[in-house]
Short mmCIF file of C-alpha atoms in Angstrom, two decimals:
data_model
loop_
_atom_site.label_atom_id
_atom_site.label_comp_id
_atom_site.label_asym_id
_atom_site.label_seq_id
_atom_site.Cartn_x
_atom_site.Cartn_y
_atom_site.Cartn_z
CA MET A 24 59.13 -28.06 66.48
CA GLY A 25 58.32 -25.98 63.40
CA SER A 26 56.46 -22.73 62.93
CA GLY A 27 53.35 -21.23 61.39
CA GLY A 28 52.20 -18.43 59.14
CA GLY A 29 49.14 -16.43 58.34
CA PHE A 30 46.95 -14.30 56.10
CA PHE A 31 46.25 -10.63 56.69
CA ASP A 32 45.62 -7.59 54.50
CA TYR A 33 48.52 -5.41 55.59
CA ASN A 34 47.98 -2.74 52.90
CA ASN A 35 44.15 -2.63 52.89
CA ASP A 36 43.81 -3.35 49.18
CA GLY A 37 41.21 -6.09 49.64
CA TYR A 38 43.57 -8.98 48.93
CA LEU A 39 45.01 -11.07 51.74
CA ASP A 40 48.78 -11.10 52.01
CA ILE A 41 50.90 -13.87 53.55
CA TYR A 42 53.34 -13.75 56.46
CA LEU A 43 55.61 -16.75 57.00
CA VAL A 44 57.48 -17.40 60.25
CA ASN A 45 60.86 -19.11 60.10
CA GLY A 46 63.28 -20.65 62.56
CA ALA A 47 66.86 -19.50 63.06
CA ASP A 48 70.36 -20.81 63.54
CA LEU A 49 71.07 -22.38 66.92
CA PRO A 50 74.53 -22.81 68.50
CA GLY A 51 76.60 -25.14 66.35
CA MET A 52 74.58 -24.36 63.22
CA LYS A 53 75.30 -21.81 60.51
CA SER A 54 73.16 -21.15 57.44
CA GLU A 55 74.62 -19.60 54.31
CA VAL A 56 71.72 -17.16 54.36
CA PRO A 57 70.30 -16.38 57.84
CA PRO A 58 66.63 -17.40 58.00
CA THR A 59 64.18 -14.50 58.28
CA ASN A 60 60.43 -14.19 58.45
CA LYS A 61 58.83 -13.19 55.15
CA LEU A 62 55.95 -10.93 54.10
CA TYR A 63 54.47 -11.54 50.65
CA ARG A 64 52.17 -8.93 49.13
CA ASN A 65 49.21 -10.33 47.19
CA ASN A 66 49.28 -8.76 43.71
CA GLY A 67 45.65 -9.68 43.04
CA ASP A 68 46.49 -11.76 39.97
CA GLY A 69 47.54 -15.04 41.56
CA THR A 70 51.09 -13.92 42.31
CA PHE A 71 52.87 -12.52 45.36
CA THR A 72 55.82 -10.18 45.81
CA ASP A 73 58.33 -10.42 48.66
CA VAL A 74 58.10 -7.05 50.45
CA THR A 75 59.80 -8.08 53.70
CA LEU A 76 62.66 -5.64 53.51
CA GLU A 77 60.64 -2.57 52.60
CA ALA A 78 57.94 -3.43 55.14
CA GLY A 79 60.46 -3.91 57.96
CA VAL A 80 59.12 -7.19 59.36
CA GLY A 81 62.05 -9.54 58.65
CA ASP A 82 62.61 -10.76 62.18
CA THR A 83 65.61 -13.13 62.49
CA THR A 84 64.77 -14.50 65.95
CA TYR A 85 63.84 -18.19 66.14
CA GLY A 86 60.22 -17.74 65.05
CA MET A 87 57.19 -19.73 66.16
CA GLY A 88 53.87 -18.07 65.26
CA CYS A 89 52.08 -14.90 64.26
CA VAL A 90 48.76 -13.14 64.68
CA ALA A 91 47.37 -9.91 63.22
CA GLY A 92 45.00 -7.39 64.76
CA ASP A 93 44.33 -3.65 64.80
CA TYR A 94 45.36 -3.09 68.42
CA ASP A 95 45.56 0.72 68.03
CA ASN A 96 42.19 1.09 66.22
CA ASP A 97 43.69 3.10 63.37
CA GLY A 98 42.23 1.03 60.54
CA ASP A 99 45.14 -1.21 59.58
CA GLU A 100 46.33 -4.59 60.80
CA ASP A 101 49.28 -4.76 63.17
CA LEU A 102 51.37 -7.90 63.64
CA TYR A 103 52.57 -9.86 66.68
CA VAL A 104 55.22 -12.56 66.27
CA THR A 105 55.99 -15.22 68.88
CA ASN A 106 59.51 -16.56 69.24
CA PHE A 107 61.89 -18.85 71.04
CA GLY A 108 63.26 -15.61 72.43
CA ALA A 109 61.73 -12.16 72.71
CA ASN A 110 58.41 -11.70 70.91
CA LYS A 111 57.85 -8.78 68.53
CA LEU A 112 54.98 -6.32 68.06
CA TYR A 113 54.98 -4.49 64.73
CA ARG A 114 52.73 -1.44 64.42
CA ASN A 115 51.38 -0.89 60.92
CA ASN A 116 52.22 2.65 59.77
CA GLY A 117 49.55 2.62 57.07
CA ASP A 118 52.03 3.24 54.25
CA GLY A 119 53.23 -0.31 53.62
CA THR A 120 55.77 -0.23 56.45
CA PHE A 121 55.82 -1.36 60.07
CA THR A 122 57.59 -0.12 63.20
CA ASP A 123 58.84 -2.45 65.94
CA VAL A 124 57.14 -1.07 69.06
CA THR A 125 57.71 -4.07 71.33
CA LEU A 126 59.61 -2.28 74.06
CA GLU A 127 57.40 0.79 74.31
CA ALA A 128 54.26 -1.37 74.18
CA GLY A 129 55.55 -3.68 76.93
CA VAL A 130 54.72 -7.01 75.27
CA GLY A 131 58.20 -8.48 74.69
CA ASP A 132 57.57 -11.85 76.30
CA THR A 133 60.99 -13.56 76.50
CA LEU A 134 59.82 -17.09 77.36
CA TRP A 135 59.38 -19.81 74.72
CA SER A 136 56.15 -18.49 73.24
CA TYR A 137 53.84 -20.46 71.00
CA ALA A 138 50.39 -19.16 70.17
CA ALA A 139 49.11 -15.61 70.55
CA ILE A 140 45.65 -14.08 70.26
CA PHE A 141 44.25 -10.59 70.04
CA PHE A 142 40.84 -10.33 71.73
CA ASP A 143 38.94 -7.73 73.72
CA TYR A 144 38.58 -9.65 76.97
CA ASP A 145 37.39 -6.62 78.99
CA ASN A 146 35.14 -5.28 76.21
CA ASP A 147 36.50 -1.74 76.45
CA GLY A 148 36.81 -1.23 72.71
CA ASP A 149 40.44 -2.16 72.08
CA LEU A 150 42.23 -5.45 71.53
CA ASP A 151 44.12 -7.09 74.35
CA LEU A 152 46.82 -9.70 73.80
CA PHE A 153 47.24 -13.25 75.08
CA SER A 154 50.69 -14.81 74.68
CA GLU A 155 50.97 -18.53 75.38
CA ASN A 156 54.20 -20.17 76.51
CA TYR A 157 55.48 -23.74 76.26
CA LEU A 158 58.40 -25.27 78.18
CA ASP A 159 61.11 -23.96 80.49
CA TYR A 160 63.75 -24.83 77.94
CA SER A 161 67.01 -23.24 76.88
CA ILE A 162 70.11 -24.42 75.04
CA ALA A 163 71.87 -24.62 78.40
CA LYS A 164 69.11 -26.92 79.73
CA ASP A 165 69.12 -29.20 76.68
CA LYS A 166 68.88 -32.90 77.54
CA LYS A 167 69.87 -35.94 75.51
CA CYS A 168 66.90 -38.12 74.63
CA TYR A 169 66.71 -41.18 72.41
CA VAL A 170 64.39 -43.34 70.35
CA LEU A 171 66.02 -46.76 70.53
CA THR A 172 69.69 -45.76 70.14
CA PHE A 173 69.00 -42.68 68.01
CA ARG A 174 69.27 -39.14 69.39
CA ASP A 175 65.89 -37.44 69.07
CA TYR A 176 63.69 -34.74 70.51
CA CYS A 177 62.72 -34.99 74.17
CA SER A 178 59.25 -35.50 75.57
CA PRO A 179 57.57 -32.50 77.23
CA PHE A 180 57.73 -34.52 80.45
CA GLU A 181 61.45 -33.68 80.57
CA TYR A 182 60.83 -29.96 81.20
CA ASP A 183 58.64 -27.80 83.41
CA GLY A 184 55.87 -25.66 81.99
CA GLN A 185 55.85 -21.88 81.72
CA PRO A 186 53.18 -19.31 82.64
CA ASN A 187 51.17 -17.63 79.91
CA ASN A 188 50.72 -13.86 79.71
CA LEU A 189 47.63 -11.68 79.30
CA TYR A 190 48.33 -8.07 78.36
CA ARG A 191 45.57 -5.49 78.81
CA ASN A 192 45.53 -2.76 76.17
CA ASN A 193 45.72 0.64 77.90
CA GLY A 194 44.46 2.47 74.82
CA ASP A 195 47.58 4.63 74.53
CA GLY A 196 49.89 2.25 72.68
CA THR A 197 50.99 0.43 75.82
CA PHE A 198 49.89 -2.78 77.53
CA THR A 199 49.84 -3.93 81.16
CA ASN A 200 50.49 -7.53 82.18
CA VAL A 201 47.33 -8.57 84.08
CA THR A 202 47.87 -12.34 84.05
CA LYS A 203 47.67 -12.82 87.81
CA GLU A 204 44.80 -10.44 88.53
CA ALA A 205 42.80 -11.97 85.67
CA GLY A 206 43.23 -15.46 87.13
CA LEU A 207 45.28 -16.92 84.27
CA TYR A 208 48.61 -17.40 86.01
CA THR A 209 49.67 -21.04 86.37
CA LEU A 210 52.86 -23.07 86.08
CA LYS A 211 50.90 -26.21 85.20
CA GLY A 212 50.49 -25.47 81.51
CA LYS A 213 52.67 -26.39 78.54
CA GLY A 214 50.78 -24.38 76.00
CA MET A 215 50.64 -25.22 72.30
CA GLY A 216 47.50 -23.49 71.07
CA ALA A 217 44.65 -21.17 71.98
CA ILE A 218 41.35 -19.87 70.64
CA ALA A 219 39.03 -17.17 72.01
CA VAL A 220 35.26 -17.16 71.42
CA ASP A 221 32.12 -16.83 73.54
CA PHE A 222 31.59 -20.48 74.48
CA ASP A 223 28.80 -19.90 77.02
CA ASN A 224 26.84 -17.29 75.01
CA ASP A 225 26.92 -14.68 77.76
CA GLY A 226 28.29 -11.83 75.65
CA ASP A 227 31.96 -11.85 76.62
CA ILE A 228 34.90 -13.72 75.15
CA ASP A 229 36.21 -16.89 76.76
CA LEU A 230 39.57 -18.55 76.20
CA TYR A 231 40.50 -22.16 75.44
CA VAL A 232 44.13 -23.25 75.81
CA THR A 233 45.63 -26.57 74.74
CA ASN A 234 48.61 -28.07 76.54
CA ASP A 235 51.18 -30.76 75.73
CA ARG A 236 50.55 -33.84 77.90
CA VAL A 237 48.79 -31.61 80.42
CA PRO A 238 45.00 -31.10 80.73
CA GLY A 239 43.59 -28.31 78.57
CA PHE A 240 42.24 -25.10 80.11
CA LEU A 241 38.85 -23.51 79.46
CA TYR A 242 38.76 -20.04 80.97
CA LEU A 243 35.24 -18.62 81.20
CA ASN A 244 35.14 -14.84 81.23
CA ASN A 245 33.38 -13.55 84.36
CA GLY A 246 32.71 -10.16 82.80
CA ASP A 247 34.63 -8.29 85.50
CA GLY A 248 38.17 -8.64 84.20
CA THR A 249 38.68 -12.12 85.64
CA PHE A 250 38.36 -15.68 84.37
CA THR A 251 37.40 -19.00 85.95
CA GLU A 252 39.07 -22.19 84.72
CA VAL A 253 36.47 -24.96 84.14
CA GLY A 254 38.17 -27.29 81.64
CA ILE A 255 37.69 -30.53 83.54
CA GLN A 256 34.16 -29.72 84.69
CA ALA A 257 33.12 -28.71 81.17
CA GLY A 258 34.63 -31.83 79.62
CA VAL A 259 37.27 -30.25 77.35
CA ALA A 260 40.46 -30.89 79.34
CA LEU A 261 40.97 -34.62 78.83
CA SER A 262 40.26 -37.53 76.51
CA ASP A 263 37.07 -39.58 76.74
CA ASN A 264 38.84 -41.92 79.17
CA GLY A 265 40.17 -39.15 81.39
CA ALA A 266 43.76 -38.95 80.13
CA ALA A 267 45.76 -35.81 79.47
CA MET A 268 46.81 -35.68 75.83
CA SER A 269 49.17 -33.81 73.56
CA GLY A 270 46.90 -30.88 72.79
CA MET A 271 48.07 -29.16 69.62
CA GLY A 272 46.56 -26.33 67.53
CA PRO A 273 42.80 -26.03 68.23
CA ASP A 274 39.91 -24.30 66.52
CA ALA A 275 36.33 -23.43 67.46
CA ALA A 276 33.23 -23.25 65.26
CA ASP A 277 29.57 -24.21 65.21
CA TYR A 278 30.01 -27.35 63.12
CA ASP A 279 26.53 -28.70 63.91
CA ASN A 280 24.72 -25.37 63.35
CA ASP A 281 23.03 -25.41 66.75
CA GLY A 282 24.08 -21.89 67.73
CA ASP A 283 27.08 -22.52 70.00
CA PHE A 284 30.77 -23.07 69.45
CA ASP A 285 32.37 -26.50 69.45
CA ILE A 286 36.09 -27.32 69.74
CA TYR A 287 38.45 -29.44 67.66
CA VAL A 288 41.91 -30.43 68.94
CA PRO A 289 44.49 -32.56 67.07
CA HIS A 290 46.69 -34.89 69.11
CA TYR A 291 49.64 -37.23 68.95
CA SER A 292 49.50 -40.74 67.48
CA TYR A 293 47.48 -43.23 69.51
CA GLU A 294 45.43 -40.31 70.84
CA VAL A 295 42.38 -39.81 68.62
CA ASN A 296 41.77 -36.17 67.79
CA SER A 297 39.19 -34.54 70.05
CA LEU A 298 35.92 -33.12 68.77
CA TYR A 299 34.13 -31.55 71.72
CA SER A 300 30.48 -30.82 70.95
CA ASN A 301 29.07 -27.90 72.93
CA ASP A 302 25.83 -29.02 74.60
CA GLY A 303 24.78 -25.43 75.26
CA ASN A 304 24.46 -25.93 79.01
CA GLY A 305 28.05 -25.39 80.09
CA PHE A 306 29.15 -28.90 79.18
CA PHE A 307 30.74 -30.52 76.13
CA SER A 308 30.41 -34.08 74.82
CA PHE A 309 33.37 -36.02 73.41
CA ALA A 310 32.05 -36.57 69.89
CA SER A 311 35.08 -37.98 68.06
CA TYR A 312 33.65 -41.50 67.86
CA THR A 313 30.05 -40.64 67.04
CA ALA A 314 31.21 -38.07 64.49
CA GLY A 315 33.36 -40.69 62.76
CA ILE A 316 36.75 -38.98 62.94
CA ALA A 317 38.37 -41.15 65.63
CA LYS A 318 39.19 -44.06 63.33
CA TYR A 319 40.89 -41.73 60.83
CA THR A 320 43.19 -39.99 63.32
CA LEU A 321 44.52 -42.72 65.61
CA PHE A 322 47.86 -43.24 63.86
CA TYR A 323 48.50 -39.62 62.84
CA VAL A 324 50.34 -36.86 64.69
CA GLY A 325 48.02 -33.91 64.24
CA PHE A 326 49.45 -30.44 64.79
CA ALA A 327 46.97 -28.03 63.21
CA GLY A 328 43.19 -28.13 63.30
CA LYS A 329 40.94 -25.78 61.34
CA PHE A 330 37.21 -25.64 60.68
CA VAL A 331 36.55 -24.58 57.08
CA ASP A 332 33.58 -25.00 54.75
CA TYR A 333 35.72 -25.96 51.76
CA ASP A 334 32.75 -27.02 49.58
CA ASN A 335 30.40 -24.12 50.47
CA ASP A 336 27.53 -26.38 51.50
CA GLY A 337 26.78 -24.53 54.75
CA TYR A 338 28.50 -26.95 57.13
CA LYS A 339 31.98 -26.51 58.57
CA ASP A 340 34.40 -29.25 57.54
CA ILE A 341 37.63 -30.06 59.41
CA LEU A 342 41.15 -29.64 58.06
CA THR A 343 44.03 -31.29 59.92
CA GLY A 344 47.74 -30.72 59.35
CA ASN A 345 49.79 -33.82 60.24
CA GLY A 346 53.44 -34.73 60.75
CA SER A 347 55.45 -36.44 63.46
CA SER A 348 57.72 -34.61 65.89
CA LEU A 349 60.12 -37.53 66.41
CA LEU A 350 62.69 -38.21 63.71
CA HIS A 351 63.06 -41.91 64.52
CA HIS A 352 59.71 -43.01 65.99
CA HIS A 353 58.91 -44.99 62.85
CA LYS A 354 61.96 -47.19 63.48
CA LYS A 355 60.26 -48.79 66.47
CA ASP A 356 56.63 -48.53 65.28
CA ASP A 357 55.75 -49.24 61.65
CA MET A 358 52.23 -47.80 62.15
CA VAL A 359 53.72 -44.30 62.42
CA THR A 360 55.68 -42.35 59.80
CA PHE A 361 57.62 -39.09 60.10
CA GLU A 362 56.02 -37.50 57.04
CA GLU A 363 52.24 -37.83 56.85
CA THR A 364 49.39 -36.82 54.59
CA ASN A 365 47.16 -33.97 55.69
CA GLN A 366 43.45 -34.68 56.07
CA MET A 367 40.08 -33.15 55.27
CA PHE A 368 36.92 -34.38 56.98
CA ARG A 369 33.74 -33.48 55.11
CA ASN A 370 30.77 -32.54 57.28
CA ASN A 371 27.71 -34.58 56.30
CA GLY A 372 25.33 -32.15 57.98
CA ASP A 373 24.06 -34.74 60.46
CA GLY A 374 26.83 -34.58 63.05
CA THR A 375 29.09 -37.01 61.21
CA PHE A 376 32.13 -36.61 58.97
CA ASN A 377 33.76 -38.56 56.15
CA GLU A 378 37.48 -38.50 55.39
CA VAL A 379 37.61 -37.20 51.80
CA SER A 380 41.28 -36.30 51.35
CA LYS A 381 41.75 -38.69 48.42
CA GLU A 382 39.02 -36.86 46.51
CA LEU A 383 40.69 -33.46 46.78
CA GLY A 384 43.62 -33.82 44.41
CA PRO A 385 47.35 -34.45 44.62
CA ALA A 386 48.04 -31.90 47.38
CA PHE A 387 46.33 -34.16 49.91
CA GLN A 388 48.17 -37.25 48.63
CA GLU A 389 51.68 -35.96 49.26
CA LYS A 390 53.32 -36.57 52.64
CA TYR A 391 54.69 -33.66 54.64
CA VAL A 392 55.74 -32.78 58.16
CA THR A 393 53.08 -30.11 58.53
CA ARG A 394 52.90 -27.71 61.43
CA GLY A 395 50.77 -24.62 60.79
CA VAL A 396 47.76 -24.37 58.50
CA ALA A 397 45.71 -21.28 57.74
CA VAL A 398 42.68 -20.77 55.52
CA ALA A 399 41.57 -17.75 53.52
CA ASP A 400 39.99 -16.74 50.24
CA TYR A 401 43.25 -15.24 49.00
CA ASP A 402 42.05 -15.04 45.38
CA ASN A 403 38.63 -13.57 46.22
CA ASP A 404 36.67 -16.14 44.24
CA GLY A 405 34.31 -17.26 47.00
CA ASP A 406 35.94 -20.40 48.33
CA MET A 407 38.55 -20.98 50.99
CA ASP A 408 42.15 -21.75 50.09
CA ILE A 409 44.83 -23.28 52.32
CA LEU A 410 48.30 -22.22 53.45
CA VAL A 411 50.45 -25.11 54.70
CA CYS A 412 53.62 -24.50 56.74
CA ASP A 413 55.90 -27.53 56.90
CA TRP A 414 58.85 -28.37 59.14
CA ASN A 415 62.22 -27.95 57.38
CA ASP A 416 60.50 -27.36 54.03
CA THR A 417 58.91 -24.69 51.89
CA ALA A 418 55.40 -23.42 52.58
CA LYS A 419 52.59 -24.49 50.23
CA LEU A 420 49.61 -22.51 48.96
CA TRP A 421 46.70 -24.72 47.90
CA ARG A 422 44.08 -23.02 45.75
CA ASN A 423 40.50 -24.29 46.05
CA ASN A 424 39.06 -24.89 42.59
CA GLY A 425 35.77 -26.50 43.54
CA GLY A 426 34.08 -24.73 46.43
CA ASN A 427 32.67 -21.91 44.33
CA ARG A 428 30.38 -24.31 42.50
CA ASN A 429 28.07 -23.56 45.42
CA ASN A 430 27.00 -20.10 46.55
CA TRP A 431 28.58 -18.19 49.41
CA LEU A 432 28.70 -14.97 51.39
CA MET A 433 31.67 -13.20 52.96
CA VAL A 434 31.17 -10.78 55.88
CA LYS A 435 33.68 -8.20 57.06
CA THR A 436 33.03 -6.31 60.29
CA VAL A 437 34.15 -2.78 61.15
CA GLY A 438 33.65 -1.68 64.74
CA THR A 439 32.94 1.87 65.85
CA ARG A 440 31.94 1.56 69.51
CA SER A 441 33.56 -1.88 69.59
CA ASN A 442 37.16 -2.56 68.56
CA ARG A 443 37.88 -1.56 64.97
CA ASP A 444 38.25 -5.16 63.72
CA GLY A 445 34.89 -6.11 65.19
CA MET A 446 36.75 -8.93 66.93
CA GLY A 447 34.19 -10.83 68.98
CA ALA A 448 31.21 -9.84 66.81
CA ARG A 449 28.81 -12.77 66.53
CA VAL A 450 27.20 -13.17 63.10
CA LYS A 451 24.27 -15.38 62.15
CA VAL A 452 23.39 -16.04 58.52
CA THR A 453 20.14 -17.74 57.50
CA ALA A 454 19.66 -19.11 53.98
CA GLY A 455 17.90 -22.15 52.56
CA GLY A 456 16.47 -23.07 55.94
CA ILE A 457 19.91 -23.27 57.57
CA THR A 458 21.19 -20.82 60.18
CA GLN A 459 24.96 -20.64 60.59
CA THR A 460 26.71 -18.90 63.48
CA ASP A 461 30.27 -17.61 63.50
CA GLN A 462 32.34 -15.10 65.40
CA VAL A 463 35.12 -12.76 64.29
CA LYS A 464 38.34 -14.10 65.80
CA CYS A 465 42.02 -14.56 65.13
CA GLY A 466 44.59 -17.26 65.77
CA GLY A 467 43.70 -20.89 66.29
CA SER A 468 45.20 -23.79 64.34
CA TYR A 469 48.91 -24.21 65.12
CA LEU A 470 50.76 -20.89 65.46
CA SER A 471 48.86 -19.48 62.48
CA ASP A 472 46.27 -16.85 61.56
CA SER A 473 43.46 -17.11 59.03
CA ASP A 474 41.09 -14.89 57.07
CA ARG A 475 39.42 -12.46 59.48
CA ARG A 476 36.40 -12.15 57.20
CA LEU A 477 33.62 -14.60 58.00
CA HIS A 478 32.88 -17.07 55.21
CA PHE A 479 29.49 -18.75 54.87
CA GLY A 480 28.79 -21.46 52.31
CA LEU A 481 25.19 -21.23 51.09
CA GLY A 482 24.78 -24.36 48.98
CA LYS A 483 22.30 -23.64 46.18
CA SER A 484 20.72 -20.62 47.90
CA LYS A 485 21.11 -17.43 45.88
CA THR A 486 19.74 -15.14 48.57
CA VAL A 487 20.51 -14.73 52.26
CA ASP A 488 17.24 -14.35 54.14
CA LEU A 489 18.78 -12.79 57.25
CA ILE A 490 22.10 -11.54 58.57
CA GLU A 491 22.16 -10.80 62.28
CA VAL A 492 25.22 -9.33 63.97
CA ARG A 493 25.67 -8.91 67.71
CA TRP A 494 28.51 -6.50 68.32
CA PRO A 495 30.73 -6.65 71.43
CA SER A 496 29.13 -3.35 72.47
CA GLY A 497 25.78 -5.16 72.74
CA LEU A 498 24.27 -3.55 69.64
CA VAL A 499 22.28 -6.02 67.51
CA GLU A 500 21.60 -5.30 63.84
CA GLN A 501 19.67 -7.27 61.21
CA PHE A 502 19.75 -7.18 57.41
CA ARG A 503 17.38 -9.05 55.10
CA ASP A 504 17.30 -10.32 51.52
CA ILE A 505 20.99 -10.03 50.68
CA LYS A 506 22.28 -11.40 47.39
CA ALA A 507 24.73 -14.29 47.57
CA ASN A 508 28.24 -14.44 46.11
CA GLN A 509 29.58 -11.17 47.44
CA LEU A 510 31.49 -9.56 50.28
CA VAL A 511 29.39 -7.35 52.55
CA VAL A 512 31.02 -4.90 54.93
CA LEU A 513 29.04 -4.32 58.13
CA THR A 514 29.94 -1.15 60.00
CA GLU A 515 28.70 -0.97 63.58
CA GLY A 516 25.68 1.32 63.82
CA GLU A 517 25.82 2.20 60.12
CA GLY A 518 24.61 -1.00 58.48
CA ILE A 519 25.93 -2.41 55.21
CA THR A 520 28.46 0.16 54.06
CA LYS A 521 29.98 -1.75 51.17
CA GLN A 522 29.12 -4.67 48.89
CA VAL A 523 31.72 -6.20 46.59
CA ALA A 524 31.11 -8.89 43.98
CA PHE A 525 34.47 -10.64 43.83
CA THR A 526 36.10 -10.82 40.42
CA TRP A 527 39.35 -12.74 40.09
CA LYS A 528 41.74 -10.94 37.75
#
């Protein structure tokens, strides 16, 4: 299927590093050099150094995805890797190295895991872990499937689904599996992606899960350690005509700047990608047609979806990573290709989008079999860059050379009463008559992890009128008249503790 990758600052030097997840040899296959996951340290000058060996994170299991989070609240980012096989939790030692603590932590999920998310579902000040699983598949259960007369990958209909896992952080370095008591246990899912934000604005973090040819799940957090699944009632489980689709890597953001979080989900060809607009009353509207993205996505196989304000105009655009999963589908359908171009949909600020990929340079003109995408300002110049992870190919790093023509603000949160990452903190930024809302989160897209810092495009505004942060603890803080084009660090209960004007070396 292909794997993902992500950005995180493993050594706390202010520059985001890159972790890439790789597959592995299967029975009957033998590589000259065994594939391993890779950690690349950002040198701060546009180059990276492979530090996998010295860091101790070169897992050789068949890798799927990764997510970073400070689960032990010690001030550095730890790393969780999902696999076709046992997952891995690496604790950051704070000296450039990691220790595999999977067994002692109790999070070594051995099913076919896809996405994972750190989030504080019980709001007790430390990060819990959600691990999502796909199909009940093994080499011994492998079936022979065909496109025409050509051997190809099987449909998810050929295999049963697997239960997901929710691990509660005990605060002592260990986790407890609370999937059943939290109300998340089901055999009906075939999970491919997940994202956790506060969809209903009630102060706790909800969970959205996409499934392959199975209705999606929206789990609303009841605030007592349990969840209620409302996907169909809320309107985010199916297509506009009531069909279950191939739900791939989702994302959530307030694309229409109305104060609540909307959802974007890429799908298979002949299933237009879903843009679910949050109506603010517990329901979502299927907005793909009115927003103008349906006609651009019908013949693509979308794997990764990501909201990103690439042009810094104050409205979240949509990035989609595309590429088929069937080697021979194009031999019976000339509307579909195996390699596909990736897409960027520019937000017009009125609820509609235009497909602008052809305007963004050669990177968007090349065809790939893309799986994971992640976004981050890796060069600290004020605009968001893109990491692309392709099936059976090298990863690509696309530097944004145009977004910083507009102004911007970057916000980093540090929790004190809340979890150290400030995961779940809700931040509003008002500038130029526009109020943007975002929330600190991880994961999303397809098996990938993006910049934890919140990025706000400001257009031509040189001053931010108001920053408001609502911490998971319930504390609300406000800051006024902040200069644009800088990183501000908000520490819970202490205010703005650091301001950095980015300077690219």
